[in-house]
PDB file of C-alpha atoms in Angstrom:
ATOM      1  CA  MET K   2      -7.502  10.015  22.952  1.00 57.00           C
ATOM      2  CA  LEU K   3      -4.244  10.044  25.049  1.00 61.00           C
ATOM      3  CA  LEU K   4      -5.944   8.197  27.659  1.00 66.00           C
ATOM      4  CA  LEU K   5      -7.203   5.523  25.269  1.00 64.00           C
ATOM      5  CA  LYS K   6      -3.734   5.221  23.935  1.00 66.00           C
ATOM      6  CA  LEU K   7      -2.117   4.564  27.283  1.00 71.00           C
ATOM      7  CA  THR K   8      -4.621   2.104  28.642  1.00 73.00           C
ATOM      8  CA  LEU K   9      -6.309   0.110  25.898  1.00 68.00           C
ATOM      9  CA  VAL K  10      -3.364  -2.114  24.922  1.00 74.00           C
ATOM     10  CA  PRO K  11      -1.936  -2.636  28.559  1.00 78.00           C
ATOM     11  CA  PHE K  12      -5.128  -3.633  29.521  1.00 78.00           C
ATOM     12  CA  PHE K  13      -5.491  -6.362  27.099  1.00 73.00           C
ATOM     13  CA  LEU K  14      -1.819  -7.418  27.816  1.00 75.00           C
ATOM     14  CA  LEU K  15      -2.489  -7.652  31.444  1.00 79.00           C
ATOM     15  CA  VAL K  16      -5.415 -10.030  30.569  1.00 76.00           C
ATOM     16  CA  VAL K  17      -3.359 -12.493  28.411  1.00 72.00           C
ATOM     17  CA  SER K  18      -0.569 -12.297  31.077  1.00 73.00           C
ATOM     18  CA  MET K  19      -2.907 -13.705  33.532  1.00 76.00           C
ATOM     19  CA  ALA K  20      -4.458 -16.226  31.333  1.00 71.00           C
ATOM     20  CA  ALA K  21      -0.762 -17.701  31.019  1.00 66.00           C
ATOM     21  CA  VAL K  22      -0.475 -17.880  34.821  1.00 71.00           C
ATOM     22  CA  ARG K  23      -4.062 -19.379  34.916  1.00 72.00           C
ATOM     23  CA  TRP K  24      -4.097 -21.928  31.977  1.00 71.00           C
ATOM     24  CA  GLY K  25      -0.724 -22.364  30.781  1.00 66.00           C
ATOM     25  CA  PRO K  26       1.152 -21.465  27.513  1.00 61.00           C
ATOM     26  CA  GLY K  27      -1.147 -23.163  25.108  1.00 61.00           C
ATOM     27  CA  VAL K  28      -4.108 -21.274  26.315  1.00 68.00           C
ATOM     28  CA  ALA K  29      -2.115 -17.989  26.335  1.00 67.00           C
ATOM     29  CA  GLY K  30      -0.792 -18.260  22.836  1.00 66.00           C
ATOM     30  CA  TRP K  31      -4.340 -19.047  21.766  1.00 68.00           C
ATOM     31  CA  LEU K  32      -5.655 -15.792  23.627  1.00 71.00           C
ATOM     32  CA  ALA K  33      -2.683 -13.834  22.310  1.00 69.00           C
ATOM     33  CA  GLY K  34      -4.052 -14.457  18.658  1.00 69.00           C
ATOM     34  CA  LEU K  35      -7.110 -12.264  19.335  1.00 77.00           C
ATOM     35  CA  PRO K  36      -6.479  -8.506  18.181  1.00 85.00           C
ATOM     36  CA  ILE K  37      -5.639  -7.624  21.754  1.00 79.00           C
ATOM     37  CA  VAL K  38      -2.756  -5.216  20.369  1.00 81.00           C
ATOM     38  CA  ALA K  39      -3.712  -4.444  16.796  1.00 87.00           C
ATOM     39  CA  GLY K  40      -7.426  -3.960  17.617  1.00 88.00           C
ATOM     40  CA  PRO K  41      -6.828  -1.040  19.483  1.00 87.00           C
ATOM     41  CA  ILE K  42      -4.334   0.457  17.259  1.00 87.00           C
ATOM     42  CA  LEU K  43      -6.359   0.140  14.334  1.00 92.00           C
ATOM     43  CA  TYR K  44      -9.374   1.784  16.129  1.00 92.00           C
ATOM     44  CA  LEU K  45      -7.156   4.511  17.059  1.00 89.00           C
ATOM     45  CA  LEU K  46      -6.157   4.847  13.542  1.00 92.00           C
ATOM     46  CA  VAL K  47      -9.926   5.107  12.355  1.00 93.00           C
ATOM     47  CA  LEU K  48     -10.829   7.687  14.913  1.00 91.00           C
ATOM     48  CA  GLU K  49      -7.517   9.882  13.897  1.00 89.00           C
ATOM     49  CA  HIS K  50      -7.647   9.258  10.143  1.00 91.00           C
ATOM     50  CA  GLY K  51     -11.179   8.061   9.194  1.00 93.00           C
ATOM     51  CA  PRO K  52     -12.547   4.784   7.816  1.00 94.00           C
ATOM     52  CA  VAL K  53     -10.807   4.309   4.479  1.00 93.00           C
ATOM     53  CA  PHE K  54      -7.469   4.850   6.161  1.00 94.00           C
ATOM     54  CA  GLY K  55      -8.610   2.213   8.842  1.00 94.00           C
ATOM     55  CA  ALA K  56      -9.664  -0.240   6.072  1.00 94.00           C
ATOM     56  CA  GLY K  57      -6.288   0.026   4.322  1.00 94.00           C
ATOM     57  CA  ALA K  58      -4.648  -0.579   7.812  1.00 95.00           C
ATOM     58  CA  ALA K  59      -6.610  -3.650   8.315  1.00 96.00           C
ATOM     59  CA  ALA K  60      -5.715  -5.169   5.112  1.00 96.00           C
ATOM     60  CA  ALA K  61      -2.262  -4.586   5.871  1.00 96.00           C
ATOM     61  CA  ALA K  62      -2.647  -5.888   9.331  1.00 96.00           C
ATOM     62  CA  LEU K  63      -4.119  -9.077   7.948  1.00 96.00           C
ATOM     63  CA  SER K  64      -1.153  -9.543   5.547  1.00 96.00           C
ATOM     64  CA  ALA K  65       1.168  -8.948   8.586  1.00 96.00           C
ATOM     65  CA  ILE K  66       0.041 -12.517  10.096  1.00 95.00           C
ATOM     66  CA  PHE K  67       2.695 -13.967   7.643  1.00 97.00           C
ATOM     67  CA  ALA K  68       5.494 -11.451   9.327  1.00 96.00           C
ATOM     68  CA  SER K  69       4.149 -12.661  12.890  1.00 94.00           C
ATOM     69  CA  GLU K  70       4.629 -16.160  11.845  1.00 95.00           C
ATOM     70  CA  ALA K  71       8.026 -15.589  10.393  1.00 97.00           C
ATOM     71  CA  PHE K  72       9.068 -14.291  13.719  1.00 97.00           C
ATOM     72  CA  ASN K  73       7.578 -17.180  15.665  1.00 95.00           C
ATOM     73  CA  LEU K  74       9.345 -19.804  13.349  1.00 96.00           C
ATOM     74  CA  ALA K  75      12.945 -17.937  13.383  1.00 97.00           C
ATOM     75  CA  TYR K  76      12.238 -17.619  17.368  1.00 97.00           C
ATOM     76  CA  ALA K  77      11.039 -21.169  17.854  1.00 96.00           C
ATOM     77  CA  TRP K  78      13.995 -23.147  16.147  1.00 96.00           C
ATOM     78  CA  THR K  79      16.620 -20.530  17.544  1.00 97.00           C
ATOM     79  CA  CYS K  80      15.546 -20.842  21.073  1.00 95.00           C
ATOM     80  CA  ARG K  81      16.253 -24.600  21.288  1.00 93.00           C
ATOM     81  CA  LYS K  82      19.881 -24.328  20.993  1.00 93.00           C
ATOM     82  CA  TYR K  83      20.584 -20.511  21.844  1.00 95.00           C
ATOM     83  CA  HIS K  84      20.354 -17.718  24.432  1.00 94.00           C
ATOM     84  CA  TYR K  85      17.018 -15.907  24.386  1.00 94.00           C
ATOM     85  CA  ALA K  86      18.849 -12.588  23.246  1.00 95.00           C
ATOM     86  CA  VAL K  87      20.162 -14.393  20.007  1.00 97.00           C
ATOM     87  CA  ALA K  88      16.503 -16.045  19.373  1.00 97.00           C
ATOM     88  CA  ALA K  89      15.158 -12.580  19.986  1.00 95.00           C
ATOM     89  CA  VAL K  90      17.511 -11.032  17.092  1.00 97.00           C
ATOM     90  CA  MET K  91      16.747 -13.620  14.699  1.00 97.00           C
ATOM     91  CA  GLY K  92      12.968 -13.532  15.472  1.00 97.00           C
ATOM     92  CA  LEU K  93      13.057  -9.784  14.659  1.00 95.00           C
ATOM     93  CA  ALA K  94      15.197 -10.000  11.911  1.00 97.00           C
ATOM     94  CA  ALA K  95      12.769 -12.551  10.189  1.00 97.00           C
ATOM     95  CA  TRP K  96      10.048 -10.314  10.845  1.00 97.00           C
ATOM     96  CA  PHE K  97      11.446  -7.096   9.202  1.00 96.00           C
ATOM     97  CA  ILE K  98      12.359  -9.020   6.102  1.00 97.00           C
ATOM     98  CA  ALA K  99       8.734 -10.199   5.838  1.00 97.00           C
ATOM     99  CA  ALA K 100       7.405  -6.929   6.422  1.00 96.00           C
ATOM    100  CA  PHE K 101       9.430  -5.077   3.979  1.00 95.00           C
ATOM    101  CA  THR K 102       8.102  -7.722   1.841  1.00 95.00           C
ATOM    102  CA  LEU K 103       4.809  -7.422   2.344  1.00 95.00           C
ATOM    103  CA  THR K 104       4.662  -3.482   2.258  1.00 93.00           C
ATOM    104  CA  SER K 105       6.262  -3.959  -1.640  1.00 93.00           C
ATOM    105  CA  LEU K 106       3.047  -5.788  -2.570  1.00 90.00           C
ATOM    106  CA  PRO K 107      -0.446  -4.337  -3.461  1.00 88.00           C
ATOM    107  CA  GLY K 108      -2.507  -3.830  -0.477  1.00 82.00           C
ATOM    108  CA  SER K 109      -5.648  -5.701  -1.862  1.00 91.00           C
ATOM    109  CA  PRO K 110      -7.747  -7.799   0.493  1.00 92.00           C
ATOM    110  CA  SER K 111      -7.121 -10.966  -1.616  1.00 94.00           C
ATOM    111  CA  ILE K 112      -3.376 -10.502  -1.525  1.00 95.00           C
ATOM    112  CA  ALA K 113      -3.603  -9.923   2.350  1.00 95.00           C
ATOM    113  CA  LEU K 114      -5.587 -12.837   2.858  1.00 95.00           C
ATOM    114  CA  GLY K 115      -3.338 -15.127   0.696  1.00 96.00           C
ATOM    115  CA  ALA K 116      -0.056 -13.789   2.641  1.00 96.00           C
ATOM    116  CA  ALA K 117      -1.833 -14.652   6.112  1.00 95.00           C
ATOM    117  CA  LEU K 118      -3.182 -18.243   5.006  1.00 96.00           C
ATOM    118  CA  LEU K 119       0.516 -18.991   3.964  1.00 96.00           C
ATOM    119  CA  GLY K 120       1.918 -17.806   7.146  1.00 96.00           C
ATOM    120  CA  VAL K 121      -0.402 -19.825   9.146  1.00 94.00           C
ATOM    121  CA  ALA K 122      -0.036 -23.202   6.811  1.00 95.00           C
ATOM    122  CA  CYS K 123       4.026 -22.611   7.140  1.00 95.00           C
ATOM    123  CA  ALA K 124       3.966 -22.192  10.909  1.00 93.00           C
ATOM    124  CA  GLN K 125       1.783 -25.154  11.392  1.00 90.00           C
ATOM    125  CA  THR K 126       3.690 -27.319   9.302  1.00 93.00           C
ATOM    126  CA  PHE K 127       7.210 -26.333  10.154  1.00 94.00           C
ATOM    127  CA  LEU K 128       7.205 -24.932  14.026  1.00 94.00           C
ATOM    128  CA  PRO K 129       9.018 -27.582  15.985  1.00 92.00           C
ATOM    129  CA  ARG K 130       6.889 -29.742  18.303  1.00 85.00           C
ATOM    130  CA  THR K 131       7.338 -30.721  22.020  1.00 75.00           C
ATOM    131  CA  GLN K 132       5.694 -33.164  24.070  1.00 67.00           C
ATOM    132  CA  ALA K 133       6.649 -31.406  27.316  1.00 61.00           C
ATOM    133  CA  ALA K 134       3.898 -30.855  29.699  1.00 55.00           C
ATOM    134  CA  ALA K 135       2.280 -27.628  30.624  1.00 54.00           C
ATOM    135  CA  LYS K 136       3.908 -25.997  33.706  1.00 55.00           C
ATOM    136  CA  VAL K 137       2.567 -23.863  36.212  1.00 54.00           C
ATOM    137  CA  ILE K 138       3.753 -20.401  36.029  1.00 59.00           C
ATOM    138  CA  SER K 139       4.097 -17.085  37.696  1.00 65.00           C
ATOM    139  CA  ILE K 140       4.767 -13.623  36.524  1.00 71.00           C
ATOM    140  CA  THR K 141       6.740 -10.890  38.530  1.00 72.00           C
ATOM    141  CA  ARG K 142       5.231  -7.460  38.955  1.00 78.00           C
ATOM    142  CA  THR K 143       8.192  -6.046  37.188  1.00 78.00           C
ATOM    143  CA  ASP K 144       7.625  -8.284  33.986  1.00 75.00           C
ATOM    144  CA  LEU K 145       3.860  -7.488  34.091  1.00 78.00           C
ATOM    145  CA  VAL K 146       4.568  -3.543  34.272  1.00 82.00           C
ATOM    146  CA  MET K 147       7.208  -3.762  31.542  1.00 78.00           C
ATOM    147  CA  ARG K 148       4.676  -5.806  29.082  1.00 75.00           C
ATOM    148  CA  MET K 149       2.207  -3.013  29.831  1.00 81.00           C
ATOM    149  CA  ILE K 150       4.443  -0.195  29.253  1.00 85.00           C
ATOM    150  CA  SER K 151       5.756  -1.863  26.111  1.00 81.00           C
ATOM    151  CA  GLY K 152       2.215  -1.963  24.821  1.00 77.00           C
ATOM    152  CA  ALA K 153       1.808   1.828  25.598  1.00 82.00           C
ATOM    153  CA  VAL K 154       4.827   2.652  23.786  1.00 83.00           C
ATOM    154  CA  LEU K 155       3.960   0.682  20.672  1.00 79.00           C
ATOM    155  CA  THR K 156       0.595   2.247  20.576  1.00 79.00           C
ATOM    156  CA  LEU K 157       1.832   5.557  20.883  1.00 82.00           C
ATOM    157  CA  ALA K 158       4.596   5.097  18.006  1.00 82.00           C
ATOM    158  CA  VAL K 159       2.037   3.710  15.668  1.00 81.00           C
ATOM    159  CA  THR K 160      -0.526   6.335  15.984  1.00 78.00           C
ATOM    160  CA  MET K 161       1.890   9.157  16.122  1.00 82.00           C
ATOM    161  CA  LEU K 162       3.740   8.090  12.898  1.00 81.00           C
ATOM    162  CA  SER K 163       0.817   6.918  11.044  1.00 79.00           C
ATOM    163  CA  VAL K 164       0.540  10.260   8.861  1.00 71.00           C
ATOM    164  CA  SER K 165       4.099   9.826   7.558  1.00 85.00           C
ATOM    165  CA  LEU K 166       3.863   5.893   7.400  1.00 85.00           C
ATOM    166  CA  GLY K 167       0.687   5.583   5.488  1.00 89.00           C
ATOM    167  CA  ALA K 168      -2.043   3.087   6.031  1.00 90.00           C
ATOM    168  CA  GLN K 169      -0.143   0.004   4.960  1.00 92.00           C
ATOM    169  CA  TRP K 170       2.994   0.467   7.162  1.00 92.00           C
ATOM    170  CA  SER K 171       0.836   1.553  10.008  1.00 92.00           C
ATOM    171  CA  GLY K 172      -1.355  -1.544   9.656  1.00 92.00           C
ATOM    172  CA  VAL K 173       1.783  -3.861   9.660  1.00 93.00           C
ATOM    173  CA  LEU K 174       3.442  -2.325  12.424  1.00 90.00           C
ATOM    174  CA  SER K 175       0.043  -2.577  14.505  1.00 88.00           C
ATOM    175  CA  VAL K 176       0.971  -6.554  14.345  1.00 89.00           C
ATOM    176  CA  PHE K 177       4.692  -5.917  15.278  1.00 89.00           C
ATOM    177  CA  PRO K 178       5.072  -9.135  17.477  1.00 87.00           C
ATOM    178  CA  LEU K 179       5.206  -7.258  20.708  1.00 81.00           C
ATOM    179  CA  LEU K 180       3.478  -9.725  22.707  1.00 76.00           C
ATOM    180  CA  GLY K 181       5.110 -12.724  20.923  1.00 82.00           C
ATOM    181  CA  LEU K 182       8.493 -11.230  21.802  1.00 86.00           C
ATOM    182  CA  ILE K 183       7.627 -10.323  25.340  1.00 80.00           C
ATOM    183  CA  LEU K 184       5.873 -13.690  26.140  1.00 78.00           C
ATOM    184  CA  SER K 185       8.789 -15.804  24.349  1.00 88.00           C
ATOM    185  CA  VAL K 186      11.780 -14.217  26.131  1.00 87.00           C
ATOM    186  CA  SER K 187      10.340 -14.345  29.320  1.00 79.00           C
ATOM    187  CA  SER K 188       9.125 -17.658  29.001  1.00 80.00           C
ATOM    188  CA  GLN K 189      12.223 -18.749  27.902  1.00 88.00           C
ATOM    189  CA  ARG K 190      14.073 -17.220  30.541  1.00 85.00           C
ATOM    190  CA  ALA K 191      12.101 -18.599  33.379  1.00 79.00           C
ATOM    191  CA  TYR K 192      10.791 -21.944  31.874  1.00 81.00           C
ATOM    192  CA  GLY K 193      12.985 -23.163  28.846  1.00 88.00           C
ATOM    193  CA  PRO K 194      12.418 -23.463  25.144  1.00 91.00           C
ATOM    194  CA  ASP K 195      10.053 -26.254  25.421  1.00 88.00           C
ATOM    195  CA  PHE K 196       7.608 -23.945  27.061  1.00 85.00           C
ATOM    196  CA  VAL K 197       8.146 -21.136  24.345  1.00 89.00           C
ATOM    197  CA  VAL K 198       7.255 -24.071  21.573  1.00 89.00           C
ATOM    198  CA  ARG K 199       3.935 -24.697  23.415  1.00 84.00           C
ATOM    199  CA  LEU K 200       3.243 -20.881  23.452  1.00 83.00           C
ATOM    200  CA  LEU K 201       4.197 -20.357  19.767  1.00 88.00           C
ATOM    201  CA  ARG K 202       2.054 -23.245  18.487  1.00 87.00           C
ATOM    202  CA  GLY K 203      -0.801 -21.972  20.528  1.00 80.00           C
ATOM    203  CA  MET K 204      -0.873 -18.596  18.870  1.00 83.00           C
ATOM    204  CA  VAL K 205      -1.122 -20.248  15.361  1.00 85.00           C
ATOM    205  CA  LEU K 206      -4.802 -21.390  16.281  1.00 80.00           C
ATOM    206  CA  GLY K 207      -5.514 -17.845  17.402  1.00 81.00           C
ATOM    207  CA  ARG K 208      -4.720 -16.318  13.800  1.00 89.00           C
ATOM    208  CA  PHE K 209      -7.951 -17.490  12.493  1.00 90.00           C
ATOM    209  CA  SER K 210      -9.740 -15.168  14.837  1.00 90.00           C
ATOM    210  CA  PHE K 211      -7.209 -12.447  13.788  1.00 93.00           C
ATOM    211  CA  ALA K 212      -7.990 -12.630  10.259  1.00 94.00           C
ATOM    212  CA  ALA K 213     -11.888 -12.903  10.683  1.00 95.00           C
ATOM    213  CA  PHE K 214     -11.553  -9.484  12.588  1.00 95.00           C
ATOM    214  CA  CYS K 215      -9.508  -7.778   9.785  1.00 96.00           C
ATOM    215  CA  LEU K 216     -11.787  -9.071   7.005  1.00 96.00           C
ATOM    216  CA  CYS K 217     -14.679  -7.799   8.978  1.00 96.00           C
ATOM    217  CA  LEU K 218     -13.261  -4.655   9.428  1.00 95.00           C
ATOM    218  CA  ILE K 219     -12.257  -4.271   5.604  1.00 95.00           C
ATOM    219  CA  TRP K 220     -15.957  -4.823   4.680  1.00 94.00           C
ATOM    220  CA  THR K 221     -17.549  -2.949   7.278  1.00 95.00           C
ATOM    221  CA  LEU K 222     -15.862   0.161   7.753  1.00 93.00           C
ATOM    222  CA  PRO K 223     -16.369   2.078   4.657  1.00 88.00           C
ATOM    223  CA  GLY K 224     -20.120   1.700   5.151  1.00 85.00           C
ATOM    224  CA  GLN K 225     -20.766   1.297   9.003  1.00 85.00           C
ATOM    225  CA  ASN K 226     -19.925   3.865  12.204  1.00 91.00           C
ATOM    226  CA  ALA K 227     -16.692   2.800  13.298  1.00 92.00           C
ATOM    227  CA  GLU K 228     -18.026   1.614  16.898  1.00 94.00           C
ATOM    228  CA  ILE K 229     -20.385  -0.489  15.193  1.00 94.00           C
ATOM    229  CA  ALA K 230     -17.896  -1.834  12.630  1.00 95.00           C
ATOM    230  CA  PHE K 231     -15.504  -2.718  15.494  1.00 95.00           C
ATOM    231  CA  LEU K 232     -18.071  -4.357  17.373  1.00 94.00           C
ATOM    232  CA  ILE K 233     -19.173  -6.435  14.492  1.00 95.00           C
ATOM    233  CA  SER K 234     -15.553  -7.466  14.023  1.00 95.00           C
ATOM    234  CA  SER K 235     -14.902  -8.255  17.532  1.00 92.00           C
ATOM    235  CA  LEU K 236     -17.694 -10.666  17.598  1.00 93.00           C
ATOM    236  CA  ALA K 237     -16.469 -12.221  14.548  1.00 94.00           C
ATOM    237  CA  SER K 238     -13.161 -12.681  15.905  1.00 92.00           C
ATOM    238  CA  VAL K 239     -14.661 -14.008  19.294  1.00 88.00           C
ATOM    239  CA  THR K 240     -16.862 -16.591  17.430  1.00 92.00           C
ATOM    240  CA  VAL K 241     -14.096 -17.837  15.327  1.00 90.00           C
ATOM    241  CA  GLN K 242     -11.731 -18.107  18.322  1.00 86.00           C
ATOM    242  CA  TRP K 243     -14.402 -20.214  20.222  1.00 85.00           C
ATOM    243  CA  ALA K 244     -14.758 -22.338  17.164  1.00 87.00           C
ATOM    244  CA  SER K 245     -11.388 -23.070  16.572  1.00 81.00           C
ATOM    245  CA  ARG K 246     -10.708 -23.987  20.123  1.00 75.00           C
ATOM    246  CA  GLN K 247     -13.746 -26.479  19.584  1.00 83.00           C
ATOM    247  CA  ILE K 248     -12.409 -27.874  16.616  1.00 82.00           C
ATOM    248  CA  ALA K 249      -9.017 -28.362  17.782  1.00 74.00           C
ATOM    249  CA  ALA K 250     -10.260 -30.236  21.134  1.00 73.00           C
ATOM    250  CA  ALA K 251     -12.470 -32.607  18.793  1.00 78.00           C
ATOM    251  CA  PHE K 252      -9.238 -33.464  16.667  1.00 75.00           C
ATOM    252  CA  ARG K 253      -7.340 -34.084  19.987  1.00 70.00           C
ATOM    253  CA  ARG K 254     -10.071 -36.354  21.053  1.00 75.00           C
ATOM    254  CA  ALA K 255     -10.190 -38.230  17.927  1.00 75.00           C
ATOM    255  CA  ALA K 256      -6.589 -38.765  18.007  1.00 67.00           C
ATOM    256  CA  ALA K 257      -6.468 -39.912  21.184  1.00 62.00           C
TER     257      ALA K 257
END
């Protein structure tokens, strides 16, 4: 179990980081919308606490899309004028305010879905826009190692504290904007705010696949083997992710 906690999330962070190098910030942000951090954490929570706890955590993770977009909005607007440290503080403050608000609400799937859709709608409408061209980027070995270590630390913290935190806070913390924070700070430091805006706008498109993943978990965990439930949910997430990319490309072609 400890080996899984130390390797699952860092591996997926490695994949997304390499995608940023290969295909640029838009694709990296889109891929970051997949449950690459929360998915493994939710799986570990199910293994340790059972499917009922896992389904509750999945509902909370779904609602936490709202908190993630609060982080993105605060960071994106702040980074256009201020240092990345200020943007990070503002983004995290927005996330914690949204997270505390979410945990005070009933943990029903319908409320969770409503919060998620509201977050996506706000981000799509109010995130700043940029016409800057995508840049070819590189990632230092130190940055890559720090991202992977951060992922392992978050996984260990959430799973170790899950008993005292309960399903709702465990689910919300599984969607802590670890990847968004790391990618945003490192990208602003190296490539400037326009790159960050492209990255964060790419993340909005990926939220639909994460929502599909959480909804499938809520529906399948109570009556299925955990591995089957996560397999079905992962397939649904990838399918929605592929479809969202195709639809976005079709809209861009129509606009052109």
